[in-house]
PDB file of C-alpha atoms in Angstrom:
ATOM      1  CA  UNK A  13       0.000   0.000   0.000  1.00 67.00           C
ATOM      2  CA  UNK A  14       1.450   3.703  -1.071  1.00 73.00           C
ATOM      3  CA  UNK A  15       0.089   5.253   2.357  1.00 79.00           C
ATOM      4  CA  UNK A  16      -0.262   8.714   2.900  1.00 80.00           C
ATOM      5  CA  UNK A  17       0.068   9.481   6.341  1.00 82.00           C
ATOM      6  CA  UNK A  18      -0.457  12.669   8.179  1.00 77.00           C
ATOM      7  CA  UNK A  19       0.752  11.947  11.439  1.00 74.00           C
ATOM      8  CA  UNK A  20      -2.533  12.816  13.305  1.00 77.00           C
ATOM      9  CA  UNK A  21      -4.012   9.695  13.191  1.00 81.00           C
ATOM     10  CA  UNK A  22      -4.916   6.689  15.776  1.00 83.00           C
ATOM     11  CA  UNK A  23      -3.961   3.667  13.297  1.00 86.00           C
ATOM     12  CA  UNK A  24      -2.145   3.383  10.138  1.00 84.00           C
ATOM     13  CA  UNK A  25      -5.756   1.699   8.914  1.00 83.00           C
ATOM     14  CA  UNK A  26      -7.020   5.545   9.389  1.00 87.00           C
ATOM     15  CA  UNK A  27      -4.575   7.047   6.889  1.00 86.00           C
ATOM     16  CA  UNK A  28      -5.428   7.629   3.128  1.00 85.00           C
ATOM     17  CA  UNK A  29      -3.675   5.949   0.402  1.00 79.00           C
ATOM     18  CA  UNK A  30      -2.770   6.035  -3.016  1.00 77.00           C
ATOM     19  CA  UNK A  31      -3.743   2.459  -3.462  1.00 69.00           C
ATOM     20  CA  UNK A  32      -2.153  -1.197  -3.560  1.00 68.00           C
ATOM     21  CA  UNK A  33       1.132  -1.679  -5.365  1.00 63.00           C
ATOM     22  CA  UNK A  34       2.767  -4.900  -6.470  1.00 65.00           C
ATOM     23  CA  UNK A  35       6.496  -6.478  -6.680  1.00 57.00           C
ATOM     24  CA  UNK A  36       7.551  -4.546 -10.075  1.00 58.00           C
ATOM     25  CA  UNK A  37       6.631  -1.040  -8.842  1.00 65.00           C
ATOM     26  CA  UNK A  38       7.595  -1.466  -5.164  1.00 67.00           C
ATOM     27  CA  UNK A  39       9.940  -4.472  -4.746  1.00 68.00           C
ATOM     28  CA  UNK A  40      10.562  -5.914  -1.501  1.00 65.00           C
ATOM     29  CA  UNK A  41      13.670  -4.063  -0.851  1.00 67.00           C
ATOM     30  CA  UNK A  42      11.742  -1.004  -0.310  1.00 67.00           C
ATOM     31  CA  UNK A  43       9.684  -2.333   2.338  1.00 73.00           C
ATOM     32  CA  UNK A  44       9.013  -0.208   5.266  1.00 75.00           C
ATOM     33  CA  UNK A  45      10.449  -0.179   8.768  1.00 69.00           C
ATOM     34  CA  UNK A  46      10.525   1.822  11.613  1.00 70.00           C
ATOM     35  CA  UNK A  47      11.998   1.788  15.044  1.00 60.00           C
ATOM     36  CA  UNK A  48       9.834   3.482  17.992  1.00 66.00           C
ATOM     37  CA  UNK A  49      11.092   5.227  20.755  1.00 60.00           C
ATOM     38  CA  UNK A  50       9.390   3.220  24.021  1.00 60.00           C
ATOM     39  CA  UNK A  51       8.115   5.971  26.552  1.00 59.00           C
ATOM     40  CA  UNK A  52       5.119   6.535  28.222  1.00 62.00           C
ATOM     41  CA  UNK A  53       4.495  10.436  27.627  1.00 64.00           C
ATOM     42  CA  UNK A  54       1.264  12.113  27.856  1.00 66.00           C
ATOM     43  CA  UNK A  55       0.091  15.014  24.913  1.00 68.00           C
ATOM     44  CA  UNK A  56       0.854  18.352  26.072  1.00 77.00           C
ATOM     45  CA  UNK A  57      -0.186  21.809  23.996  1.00 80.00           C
ATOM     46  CA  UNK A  58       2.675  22.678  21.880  1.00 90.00           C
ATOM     47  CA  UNK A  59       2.602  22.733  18.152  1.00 91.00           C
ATOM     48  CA  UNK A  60       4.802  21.364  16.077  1.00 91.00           C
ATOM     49  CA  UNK A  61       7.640  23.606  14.774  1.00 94.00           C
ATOM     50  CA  UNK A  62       7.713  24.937  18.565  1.00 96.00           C
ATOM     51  CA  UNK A  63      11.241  25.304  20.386  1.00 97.00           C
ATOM     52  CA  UNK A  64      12.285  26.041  23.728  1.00 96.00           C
ATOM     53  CA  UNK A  65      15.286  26.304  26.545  1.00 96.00           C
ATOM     54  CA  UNK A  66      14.398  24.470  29.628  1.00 95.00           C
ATOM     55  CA  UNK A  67      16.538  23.853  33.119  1.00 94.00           C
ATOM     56  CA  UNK A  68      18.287  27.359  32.725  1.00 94.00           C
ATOM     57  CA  UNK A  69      18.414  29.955  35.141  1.00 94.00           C
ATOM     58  CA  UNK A  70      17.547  32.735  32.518  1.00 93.00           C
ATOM     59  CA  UNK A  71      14.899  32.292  29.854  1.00 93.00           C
ATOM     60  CA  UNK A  72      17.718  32.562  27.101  1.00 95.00           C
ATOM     61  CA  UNK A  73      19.382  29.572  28.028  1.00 96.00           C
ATOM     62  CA  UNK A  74      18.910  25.741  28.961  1.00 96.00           C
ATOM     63  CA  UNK A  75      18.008  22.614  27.159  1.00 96.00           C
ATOM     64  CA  UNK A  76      17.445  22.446  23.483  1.00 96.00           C
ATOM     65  CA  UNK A  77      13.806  20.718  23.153  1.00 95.00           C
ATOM     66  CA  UNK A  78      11.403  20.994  20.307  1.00 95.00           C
ATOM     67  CA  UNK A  79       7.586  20.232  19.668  1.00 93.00           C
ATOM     68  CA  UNK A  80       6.616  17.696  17.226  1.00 89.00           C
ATOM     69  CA  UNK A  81       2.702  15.863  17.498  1.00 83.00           C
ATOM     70  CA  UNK A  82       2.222  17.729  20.836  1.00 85.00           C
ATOM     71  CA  UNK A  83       5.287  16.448  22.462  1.00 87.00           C
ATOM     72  CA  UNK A  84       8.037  18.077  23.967  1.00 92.00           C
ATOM     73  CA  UNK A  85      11.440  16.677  23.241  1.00 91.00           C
ATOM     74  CA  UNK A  86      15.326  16.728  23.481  1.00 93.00           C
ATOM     75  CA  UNK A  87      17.700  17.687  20.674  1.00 94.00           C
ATOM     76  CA  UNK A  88      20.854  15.541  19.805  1.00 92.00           C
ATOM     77  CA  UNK A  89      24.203  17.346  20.007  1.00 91.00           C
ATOM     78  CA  UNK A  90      25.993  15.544  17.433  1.00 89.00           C
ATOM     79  CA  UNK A  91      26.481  18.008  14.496  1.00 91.00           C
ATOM     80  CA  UNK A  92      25.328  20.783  16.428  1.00 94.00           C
ATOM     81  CA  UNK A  93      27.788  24.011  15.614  1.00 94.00           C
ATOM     82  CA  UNK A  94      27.410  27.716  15.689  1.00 94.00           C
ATOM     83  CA  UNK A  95      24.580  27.205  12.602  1.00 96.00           C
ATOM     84  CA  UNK A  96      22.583  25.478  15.206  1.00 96.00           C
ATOM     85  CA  UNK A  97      23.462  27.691  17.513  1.00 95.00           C
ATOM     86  CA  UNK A  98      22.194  31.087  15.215  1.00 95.00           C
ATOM     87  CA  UNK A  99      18.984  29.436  13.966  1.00 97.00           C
ATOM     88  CA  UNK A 100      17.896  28.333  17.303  1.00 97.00           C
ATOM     89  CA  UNK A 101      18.863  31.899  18.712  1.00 95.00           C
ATOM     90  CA  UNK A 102      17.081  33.755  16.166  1.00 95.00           C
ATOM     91  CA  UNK A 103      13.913  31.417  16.297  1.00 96.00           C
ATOM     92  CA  UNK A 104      13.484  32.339  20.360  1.00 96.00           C
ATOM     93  CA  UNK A 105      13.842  36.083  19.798  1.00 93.00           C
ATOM     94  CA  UNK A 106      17.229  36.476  21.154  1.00 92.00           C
ATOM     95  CA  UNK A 107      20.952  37.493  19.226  1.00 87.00           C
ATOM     96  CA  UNK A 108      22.081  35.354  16.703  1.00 86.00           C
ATOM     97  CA  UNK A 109      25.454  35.692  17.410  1.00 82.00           C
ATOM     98  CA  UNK A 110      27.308  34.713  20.698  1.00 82.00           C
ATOM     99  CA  UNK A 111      25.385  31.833  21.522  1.00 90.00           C
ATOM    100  CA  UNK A 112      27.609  28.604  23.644  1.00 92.00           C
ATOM    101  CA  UNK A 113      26.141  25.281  23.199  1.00 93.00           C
ATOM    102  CA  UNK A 114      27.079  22.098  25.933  1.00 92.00           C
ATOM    103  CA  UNK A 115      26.642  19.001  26.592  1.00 84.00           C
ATOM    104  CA  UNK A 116      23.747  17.368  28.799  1.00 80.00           C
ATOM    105  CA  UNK A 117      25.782  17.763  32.074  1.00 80.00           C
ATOM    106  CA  UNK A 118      25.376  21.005  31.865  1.00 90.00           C
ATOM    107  CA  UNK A 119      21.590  21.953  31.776  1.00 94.00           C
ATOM    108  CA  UNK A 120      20.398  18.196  32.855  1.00 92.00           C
ATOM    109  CA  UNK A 121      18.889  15.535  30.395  1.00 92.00           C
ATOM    110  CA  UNK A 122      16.150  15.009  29.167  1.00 91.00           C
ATOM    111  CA  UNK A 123      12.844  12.772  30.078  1.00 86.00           C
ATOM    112  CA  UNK A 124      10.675  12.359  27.269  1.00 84.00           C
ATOM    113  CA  UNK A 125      11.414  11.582  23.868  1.00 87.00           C
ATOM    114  CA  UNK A 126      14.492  12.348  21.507  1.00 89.00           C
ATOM    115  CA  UNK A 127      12.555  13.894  18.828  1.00 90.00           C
ATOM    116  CA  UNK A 128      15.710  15.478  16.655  1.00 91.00           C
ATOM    117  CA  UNK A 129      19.418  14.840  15.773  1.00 88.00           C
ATOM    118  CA  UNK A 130      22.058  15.030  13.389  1.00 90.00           C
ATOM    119  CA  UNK A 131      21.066  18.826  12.248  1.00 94.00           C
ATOM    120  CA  UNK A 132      22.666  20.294   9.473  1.00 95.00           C
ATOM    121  CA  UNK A 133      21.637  24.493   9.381  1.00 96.00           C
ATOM    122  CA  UNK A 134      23.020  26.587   7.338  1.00 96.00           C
ATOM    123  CA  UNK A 135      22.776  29.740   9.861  1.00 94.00           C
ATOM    124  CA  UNK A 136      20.214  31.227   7.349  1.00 95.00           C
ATOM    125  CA  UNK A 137      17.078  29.718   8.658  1.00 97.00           C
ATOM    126  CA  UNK A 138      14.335  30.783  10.730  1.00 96.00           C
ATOM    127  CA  UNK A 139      13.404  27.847  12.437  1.00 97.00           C
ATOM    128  CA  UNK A 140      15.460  24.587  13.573  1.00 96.00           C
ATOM    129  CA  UNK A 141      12.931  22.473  11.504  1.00 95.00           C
ATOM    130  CA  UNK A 142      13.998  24.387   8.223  1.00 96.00           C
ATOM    131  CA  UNK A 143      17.269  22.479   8.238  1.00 95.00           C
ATOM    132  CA  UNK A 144      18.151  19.570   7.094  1.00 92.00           C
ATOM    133  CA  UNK A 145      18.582  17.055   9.569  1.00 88.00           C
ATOM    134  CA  UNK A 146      19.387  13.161   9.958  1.00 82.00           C
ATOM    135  CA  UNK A 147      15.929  11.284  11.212  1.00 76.00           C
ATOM    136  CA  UNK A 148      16.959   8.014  11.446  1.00 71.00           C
ATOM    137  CA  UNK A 149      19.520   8.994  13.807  1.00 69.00           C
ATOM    138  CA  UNK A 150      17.378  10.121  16.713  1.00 74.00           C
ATOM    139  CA  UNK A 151      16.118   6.562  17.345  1.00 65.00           C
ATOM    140  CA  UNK A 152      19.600   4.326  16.432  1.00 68.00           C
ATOM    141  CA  UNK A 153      23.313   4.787  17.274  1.00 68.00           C
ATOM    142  CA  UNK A 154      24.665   7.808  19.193  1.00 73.00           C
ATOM    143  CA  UNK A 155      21.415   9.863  19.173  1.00 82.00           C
ATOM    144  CA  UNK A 156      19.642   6.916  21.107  1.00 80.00           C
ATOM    145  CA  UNK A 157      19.824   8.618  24.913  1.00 84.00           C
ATOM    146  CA  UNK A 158      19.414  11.734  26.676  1.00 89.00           C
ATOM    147  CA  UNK A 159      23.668  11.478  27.507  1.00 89.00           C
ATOM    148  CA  UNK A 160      23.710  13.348  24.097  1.00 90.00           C
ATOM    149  CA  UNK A 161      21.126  16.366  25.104  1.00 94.00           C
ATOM    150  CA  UNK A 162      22.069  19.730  23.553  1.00 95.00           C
ATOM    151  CA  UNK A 163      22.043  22.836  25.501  1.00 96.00           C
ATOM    152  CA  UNK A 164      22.749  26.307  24.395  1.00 97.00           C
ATOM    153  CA  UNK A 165      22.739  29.698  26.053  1.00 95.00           C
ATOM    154  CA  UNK A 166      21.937  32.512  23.417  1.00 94.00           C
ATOM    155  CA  UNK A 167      23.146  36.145  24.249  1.00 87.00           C
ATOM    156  CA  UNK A 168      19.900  38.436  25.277  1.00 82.00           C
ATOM    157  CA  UNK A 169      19.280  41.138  23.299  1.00 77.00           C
ATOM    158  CA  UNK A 170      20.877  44.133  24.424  1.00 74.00           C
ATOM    159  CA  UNK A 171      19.971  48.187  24.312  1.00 74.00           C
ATOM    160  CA  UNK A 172      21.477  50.090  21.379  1.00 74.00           C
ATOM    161  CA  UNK A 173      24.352  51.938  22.770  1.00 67.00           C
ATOM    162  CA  UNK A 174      25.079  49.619  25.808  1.00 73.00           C
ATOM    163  CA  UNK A 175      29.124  49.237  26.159  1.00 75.00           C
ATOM    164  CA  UNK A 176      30.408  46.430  28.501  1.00 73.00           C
ATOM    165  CA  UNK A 177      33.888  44.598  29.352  1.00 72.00           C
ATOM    166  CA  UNK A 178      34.181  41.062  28.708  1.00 68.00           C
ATOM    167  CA  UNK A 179      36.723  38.317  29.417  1.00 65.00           C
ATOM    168  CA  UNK A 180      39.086  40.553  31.478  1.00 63.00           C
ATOM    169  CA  UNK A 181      38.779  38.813  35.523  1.00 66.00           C
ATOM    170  CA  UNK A 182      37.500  42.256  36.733  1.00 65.00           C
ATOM    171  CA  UNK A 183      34.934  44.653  36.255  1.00 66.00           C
ATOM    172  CA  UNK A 184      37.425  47.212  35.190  1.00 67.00           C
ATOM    173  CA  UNK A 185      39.209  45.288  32.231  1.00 69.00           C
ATOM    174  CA  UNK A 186      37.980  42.882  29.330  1.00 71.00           C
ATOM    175  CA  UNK A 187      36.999  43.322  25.960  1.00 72.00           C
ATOM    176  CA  UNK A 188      34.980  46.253  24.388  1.00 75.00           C
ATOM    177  CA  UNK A 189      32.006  45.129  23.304  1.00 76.00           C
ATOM    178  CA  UNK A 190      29.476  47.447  22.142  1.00 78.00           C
ATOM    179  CA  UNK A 191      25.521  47.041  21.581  1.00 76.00           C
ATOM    180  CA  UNK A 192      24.440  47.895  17.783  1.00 74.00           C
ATOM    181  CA  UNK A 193      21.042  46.873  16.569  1.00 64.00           C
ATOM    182  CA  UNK A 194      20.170  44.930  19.462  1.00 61.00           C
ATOM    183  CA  UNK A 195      23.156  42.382  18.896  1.00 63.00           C
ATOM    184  CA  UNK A 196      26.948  42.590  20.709  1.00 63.00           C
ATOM    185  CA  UNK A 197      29.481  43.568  18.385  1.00 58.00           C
ATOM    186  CA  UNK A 198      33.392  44.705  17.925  1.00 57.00           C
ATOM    187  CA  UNK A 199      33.227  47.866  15.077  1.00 47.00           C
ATOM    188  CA  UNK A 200      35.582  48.603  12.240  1.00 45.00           C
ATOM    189  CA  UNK A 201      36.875  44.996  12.054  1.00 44.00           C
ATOM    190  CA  UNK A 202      37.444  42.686   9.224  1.00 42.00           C
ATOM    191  CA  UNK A 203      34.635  40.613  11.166  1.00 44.00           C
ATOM    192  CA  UNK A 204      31.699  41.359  12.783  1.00 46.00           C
ATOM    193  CA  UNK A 205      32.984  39.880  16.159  1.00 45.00           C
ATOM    194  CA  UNK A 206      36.619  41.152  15.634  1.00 47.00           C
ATOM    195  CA  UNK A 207      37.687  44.797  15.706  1.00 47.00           C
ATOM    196  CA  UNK A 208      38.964  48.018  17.278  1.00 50.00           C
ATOM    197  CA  UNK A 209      36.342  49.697  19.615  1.00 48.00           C
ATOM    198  CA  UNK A 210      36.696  53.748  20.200  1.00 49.00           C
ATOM    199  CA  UNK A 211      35.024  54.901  23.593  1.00 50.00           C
ATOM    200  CA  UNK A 212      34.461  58.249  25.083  1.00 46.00           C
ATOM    201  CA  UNK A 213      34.689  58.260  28.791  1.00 45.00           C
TER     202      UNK A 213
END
């Protein structure tokens, strides 16, 4: 059977189809299978496409976990790079750039199901479920537990104008860094994290 699934049904039975096939236009080496994840979680009211950071102690950072079919899940870390990191930013509201991601000891693992893994953003994305991404990987291999929960803390946007010191040990040295459009940034540099920064004071 050529099924058409939506996802939003009970039983396969309830999905439509495209009708019956036979050995020459679907051989047997295209049969179907599927591993499930075994967990006992109960619907919640997300929608699909839905991202969040949870376990942080600001609302800008914590565990990656993402809504698909009114579940909440974890996010894989394998792959995950600065791309990730930008898209996932951008999609919560907060700056694109500056964002750490960690491993699961840092913001705890997950409980429910691992519902992504193996994503492969470009950066220019709105949403984590614009890029391409590995599925079969979420339910075999390295993606299989919560050991390999992302986390990322984004950078807040700032105030235009707002000048702070970074990296230096105390609050009177560091790093310019300079607030310009709502994102942290170095001025007249070859890139837009690198630079010389001129302060009055």
């Amino acid at each position: 059977i050529d099924l058409n699934c939506t996802g939003e049904e009970d039983r396969v039975w309830n999905c439509s189809y495209n009708g019956t096939v036979d050995y020459y236009t679907c051989p047997s080496n295209h049969d179907a299978s599927i591993i499930c994840q075994v967990t006992g979680i109960e619907p919640v009211e997300c929608q699909t496409g839905n991202a969040r950071l949870v376990g942080g102690t600001e609302e800008y950072e914590g565990r990656v976990e993402v809504c698909i079919n009114n579940n909440w899940g974890s996010v894989c870390r394998y792959s995950w790079n600065t791309n990730e990191n930008k898209v996932l930013c951008k999609q919560l509201g907060h700056q694109e750039l500056g964002a750490q991601y960690f491993s699961s000891n840092t913001y705890g693992q997950g409980s429910g199901p691992i519902l992504m893994g193996y994503l492969y953003c470009t950066g220019s994305e709105n949403s984590l479920f614009e890029c391409s991404r590995n599925v079969f990987s979420v339910v075999s291999g390295v993606c299989a537990n919560h050991y390999n929960d992302v986390g990322v803390k984004c950078e807040e946007v700032c105030k235009n104008g707002t000048i702070r010191l970074e990296s230096g040990g105390l609050e009177t040295h560091g790093r310019v860094e300079v607030c310009v459009n709502g994102t942290i940034r170095l001025e007249s540099g070859g890139l837009e994290t690198h630079g010389r920064v001129e302060v009055c004071v």
